[in-house]
GROMACS .gro file of C-alpha atoms in nm:
model
  225
    1MET     CA    1  -0.083   4.445   1.226
    2GLY     CA    2  -0.127   4.075   1.144
    3VAL     CA    3   0.142   3.813   1.237
    4SER     CA    4   0.263   3.769   0.895
    5ALA     CA    5   0.310   4.131   0.841
    6ARG     CA    6   0.479   4.180   1.165
    7ALA     CA    7   0.717   3.885   1.062
    8THR     CA    8   0.790   4.049   0.719
    9LEU     CA    9   0.873   4.369   0.902
   10ILE     CA   10   1.115   4.213   1.128
   11ILE     CA   11   1.299   4.032   0.853
   12LEU     CA   12   1.328   4.357   0.651
   13LEU     CA   13   1.440   4.536   0.949
   14GLY     CA   14   1.701   4.272   1.017
   15ALA     CA   15   1.804   4.266   0.649
   16VAL     CA   16   1.873   4.656   0.669
   17ALA     CA   17   2.047   4.616   1.006
   18LEU     CA   18   2.287   4.359   0.837
   19VAL     CA   19   2.353   4.592   0.531
   20VAL     CA   20   2.433   4.886   0.765
   21ALA     CA   21   2.648   4.652   0.998
   22GLY     CA   22   2.837   4.535   0.673
   23SER     CA   23   2.904   4.871   0.547
   24LEU     CA   24   3.037   4.975   0.876
   25VAL     CA   25   3.243   4.701   0.990
   26PRO     CA   26   3.518   4.578   0.795
   27ILE     CA   27   3.477   4.225   0.666
   28PRO     CA   28   3.797   4.021   0.684
   29SER     CA   29   3.938   3.869   0.390
   30PRO     CA   30   3.959   3.474   0.322
   31VAL     CA   31   4.353   3.523   0.361
   32GLU     CA   32   4.297   3.694   0.712
   33VAL     CA   33   4.055   3.459   0.841
   34ARG     CA   34   4.317   3.185   0.740
   35THR     CA   35   4.581   3.377   0.931
   36TRP     CA   36   4.376   3.409   1.237
   37ALA     CA   37   4.307   3.055   1.231
   38GLN     CA   38   4.669   2.972   1.202
   39ASP     CA   39   4.765   3.211   1.488
   40ALA     CA   40   4.526   3.033   1.726
   41GLY     CA   41   4.731   2.721   1.683
   42TRP     CA   42   4.602   2.376   1.795
   43ALA     CA   43   4.280   2.526   1.944
   44THR     CA   44   4.157   2.574   1.585
   45PRO     CA   45   4.135   2.220   1.444
   46VAL     CA   46   4.040   2.093   1.799
   47LEU     CA   47   3.758   2.348   1.861
   48PHE     CA   48   3.632   2.304   1.507
   49LEU     CA   49   3.634   1.926   1.523
   50LEU     CA   50   3.432   1.936   1.827
   51ALA     CA   51   3.168   2.173   1.705
   52TYR     CA   52   3.145   1.979   1.355
   53SER     CA   53   3.114   1.650   1.531
   54LEU     CA   54   2.852   1.765   1.777
   55LEU     CA   55   2.648   2.000   1.554
   56THR     CA   56   2.600   1.765   1.269
   57VAL     CA   57   2.450   1.515   1.492
   58ALA     CA   58   2.131   1.740   1.431
   59PRO     CA   59   1.988   1.807   1.088
   60ILE     CA   60   2.261   2.079   0.998
   61PRO     CA   61   2.431   2.065   0.663
   62ARG     CA   62   2.784   1.927   0.644
   63THR     CA   63   2.862   2.141   0.349
   64VAL     CA   64   2.890   2.470   0.568
   65PHE     CA   65   3.144   2.294   0.798
   66ASN     CA   66   3.349   2.138   0.487
   67LEU     CA   67   3.384   2.474   0.331
   68THR     CA   68   3.480   2.649   0.657
   69ALA     CA   69   3.731   2.358   0.716
   70GLY     CA   70   3.909   2.444   0.402
   71LEU     CA   71   3.887   2.813   0.460
   72LEU     CA   72   4.040   2.779   0.822
   73LEU     CA   73   4.267   2.465   0.811
   74GLY     CA   74   4.351   2.443   0.437
   75GLY     CA   75   4.303   2.133   0.201
   76PRO     CA   76   4.482   1.836   0.361
   77ALA     CA   77   4.431   1.919   0.720
   78GLY     CA   78   4.054   2.035   0.633
   79VAL     CA   79   3.983   1.702   0.472
   80ALA     CA   80   4.135   1.519   0.768
   81VAL     CA   81   3.956   1.695   1.020
   82SER     CA   82   3.605   1.709   0.827
   83MET     CA   83   3.639   1.319   0.779
   84VAL     CA   84   3.718   1.250   1.145
   85ALA     CA   85   3.414   1.473   1.250
   86THR     CA   86   3.188   1.301   0.998
   87MET     CA   87   3.264   0.977   1.124
   88LEU     CA   88   3.235   1.082   1.478
   89ALA     CA   89   2.893   1.243   1.419
   90SER     CA   90   2.796   0.929   1.239
   91VAL     CA   91   2.878   0.716   1.529
   92LEU     CA   92   2.699   0.952   1.769
   93ALA     CA   93   2.381   0.960   1.578
   94PHE     CA   94   2.379   0.594   1.498
   95GLY     CA   95   2.423   0.490   1.850
   96LEU     CA   96   2.180   0.728   1.949
   97ALA     CA   97   1.899   0.582   1.724
   98ARG     CA   98   2.006   0.235   1.802
   99GLY     CA   99   2.040   0.275   2.176
  100LEU     CA  100   1.739   0.503   2.236
  101GLY     CA  101   1.500   0.385   1.958
  102ARG     CA  102   1.232   0.529   1.737
  103ARG     CA  103   1.064   0.753   1.997
  104LEU     CA  104   1.367   0.997   2.029
  105VAL     CA  105   1.439   1.028   1.656
  106GLU     CA  106   1.105   0.967   1.482
  107PRO     CA  107   1.054   1.344   1.445
  108HIS     CA  108   1.365   1.335   1.214
  109LEU     CA  109   1.235   1.065   1.001
  110GLU     CA  110   0.927   1.219   0.833
  111ARG     CA  111   1.073   1.407   0.515
  112GLY     CA  112   1.023   1.245   0.183
  113ALA     CA  113   1.388   1.218   0.115
  114VAL     CA  114   1.410   1.013   0.431
  115ARG     CA  115   1.151   0.783   0.335
  116ALA     CA  116   1.361   0.707   0.012
  117VAL     CA  117   1.662   0.666   0.242
  118ASN     CA  118   1.462   0.398   0.433
  119ALA     CA  119   1.356   0.225   0.116
  120ARG     CA  120   1.723   0.206  -0.011
  121LEU     CA  121   1.838   0.075   0.314
  122SER     CA  122   1.596  -0.218   0.289
  123GLY     CA  123   1.872  -0.411   0.082
  124GLY     CA  124   2.106  -0.336   0.356
  125GLY     CA  125   2.482  -0.365   0.343
  126LEU     CA  126   2.793  -0.174   0.254
  127GLY     CA  127   2.665  -0.100  -0.116
  128ALA     CA  128   2.354   0.065   0.015
  129VAL     CA  129   2.522   0.305   0.271
  130THR     CA  130   2.799   0.380   0.014
  131SER     CA  131   2.567   0.462  -0.267
  132LEU     CA  132   2.346   0.676  -0.046
  133ARG     CA  133   2.640   0.879   0.103
  134LEU     CA  134   2.750   0.959  -0.260
  135VAL     CA  135   2.408   1.121  -0.332
  136PRO     CA  136   2.438   1.488  -0.200
  137MET     CA  137   2.073   1.540  -0.154
  138VAL     CA  138   2.031   1.254   0.112
  139PRO     CA  139   2.032   1.415   0.459
  140PHE     CA  140   2.348   1.333   0.645
  141SER     CA  141   2.192   1.321   0.986
  142ALA     CA  142   1.870   1.154   0.880
  143MET     CA  143   2.058   0.864   0.729
  144ASN     CA  144   2.262   0.807   1.031
  145TYR     CA  145   1.909   0.789   1.228
  146CYS     CA  146   1.782   0.564   0.961
  147CYS     CA  147   2.076   0.318   0.976
  148GLY     CA  148   2.068   0.312   1.352
  149LEU     CA  149   1.712   0.206   1.336
  150SER     CA  150   1.779  -0.071   1.076
  151THR     CA  151   1.946  -0.379   1.091
  152ILE     CA  152   2.287  -0.285   0.943
  153PRO     CA  153   2.577  -0.362   1.151
  154MET     CA  154   2.830  -0.093   1.266
  155ARG     CA  155   3.104  -0.193   1.048
  156PRO     CA  156   2.957  -0.174   0.697
  157PHE     CA  157   2.780   0.147   0.809
  158LEU     CA  158   3.117   0.307   0.913
  159ILE     CA  159   3.299   0.176   0.593
  160GLY     CA  160   3.023   0.301   0.383
  161THR     CA  161   2.998   0.629   0.531
  162PHE     CA  162   3.379   0.666   0.478
  163LEU     CA  163   3.397   0.590   0.117
  164GLY     CA  164   3.073   0.755   0.028
  165SER     CA  165   3.142   1.078   0.218
  166LEU     CA  166   3.523   1.132   0.108
  167PRO     CA  167   3.460   1.265  -0.235
  168GLY     CA  168   3.207   1.516  -0.162
  169THR     CA  169   3.387   1.632   0.148
  170ALA     CA  170   3.719   1.669  -0.020
  171ALA     CA  171   3.536   1.878  -0.292
  172ALA     CA  172   3.384   2.104  -0.044
  173VAL     CA  173   3.698   2.152   0.147
  174VAL     CA  174   3.910   2.224  -0.146
  175LEU     CA  175   3.658   2.477  -0.276
  176GLY     CA  176   3.672   2.661   0.074
  177ASP     CA  177   4.073   2.647   0.057
  178ALA     CA  178   4.057   2.787  -0.296
  179LEU     CA  179   3.873   3.099  -0.146
  180THR     CA  180   4.229   3.204  -0.004
  181GLY     CA  181   4.380   3.187  -0.352
  182THR     CA  182   4.660   2.972  -0.221
  183THR     CA  183   4.549   2.639  -0.348
  184PRO     CA  184   4.824   2.431  -0.505
  185PRO     CA  185   4.743   2.288  -0.852
  186ALA     CA  186   4.844   1.942  -0.730
  187LEU     CA  187   4.555   1.973  -0.463
  188LEU     CA  188   4.304   2.063  -0.735
  189ALA     CA  189   4.407   1.774  -0.930
  190ILE     CA  190   4.344   1.536  -0.636
  191TYR     CA  191   3.994   1.701  -0.597
  192ALA     CA  192   3.933   1.620  -0.952
  193VAL     CA  193   4.051   1.253  -0.915
  194LEU     CA  194   3.832   1.222  -0.614
  195ALA     CA  195   3.534   1.348  -0.795
  196VAL     CA  196   3.577   1.110  -1.054
  197VAL     CA  197   3.640   0.815  -0.824
  198GLY     CA  198   3.316   0.920  -0.652
  199GLY     CA  199   3.107   0.912  -0.971
  200VAL     CA  200   3.263   0.589  -1.083
  201GLY     CA  201   3.198   0.439  -0.748
  202LEU     CA  202   2.857   0.544  -0.750
  203TYR     CA  203   2.800   0.398  -1.103
  204VAL     CA  204   2.952   0.077  -1.003
  205VAL     CA  205   2.751   0.012  -0.704
  206LEU     CA  206   2.427   0.102  -0.868
  207ARG     CA  207   2.508  -0.150  -1.160
  208ARG     CA  208   2.594  -0.411  -0.912
  209SER     CA  209   2.280  -0.379  -0.724
  210GLY     CA  210   2.073  -0.370  -1.030
  211THR     CA  211   1.949  -0.035  -1.001
  212PRO     CA  212   1.955   0.228  -1.304
  213VAL     CA  213   2.208   0.483  -1.246
  214GLY     CA  214   1.960   0.773  -1.274
  215GLU     CA  215   1.691   0.612  -1.067
  216LEU     CA  216   1.829   0.702  -0.720
  217THR     CA  217   1.839   1.062  -0.781
  218ASP     CA  218   1.519   1.067  -0.952
  219GLU     CA  219   1.351   0.883  -0.664
  220GLU     CA  220   1.503   1.130  -0.413
  221GLU     CA  221   1.389   1.438  -0.605
  222ARG     CA  222   1.044   1.304  -0.632
  223LEU     CA  223   1.011   1.215  -0.263
  224ALA     CA  224   1.163   1.538  -0.133
  225ALA     CA  225   0.941   1.752  -0.358
   0.00000   0.00000   0.00000
């Protein structure tokens, strides 16, 4: 049996095992998961914050953590914890790249989308960071490394990261919170406002930089292909 055939067999067996396990083990509802998280008290947000901050230094998508934050912590607390974790992870990766240099982080900088990030950062400044953070397809950790290797100072990097990450983070957290069926209509309205603000912010930043609004996403899609 060849390597590819063996790998396919292992995947199929794993899928069957998951289906069997899912049919035998009761899957908790979102409300039950929220209740367990609340029963754990302060340990839930603290442990989640640590895990989020450390794991997203690596190229692991933040969306999964943001959805989980909404499910475990609810809307307001989930957004707060997710944003703190986002900023901590950004500082860690930025400092790692700037302190240890290209030799350590170079393996993470070869993807096509990352090359587009580097090209966009060549203009530097708060606007470049904010606009890139507003584009969902830009890899979070890779951008942290790119900024650390660039000449961008820490302050505009952090401000741009916060402003650009907030709309998408809030959207994912509120979606995770909505899985419990307990999301207040007012919170959904806040999410809608944040989504509009994010879109308007991206438009304004790109207009001021002289970049057509569709160009950034087109460039990312082309280079990531």
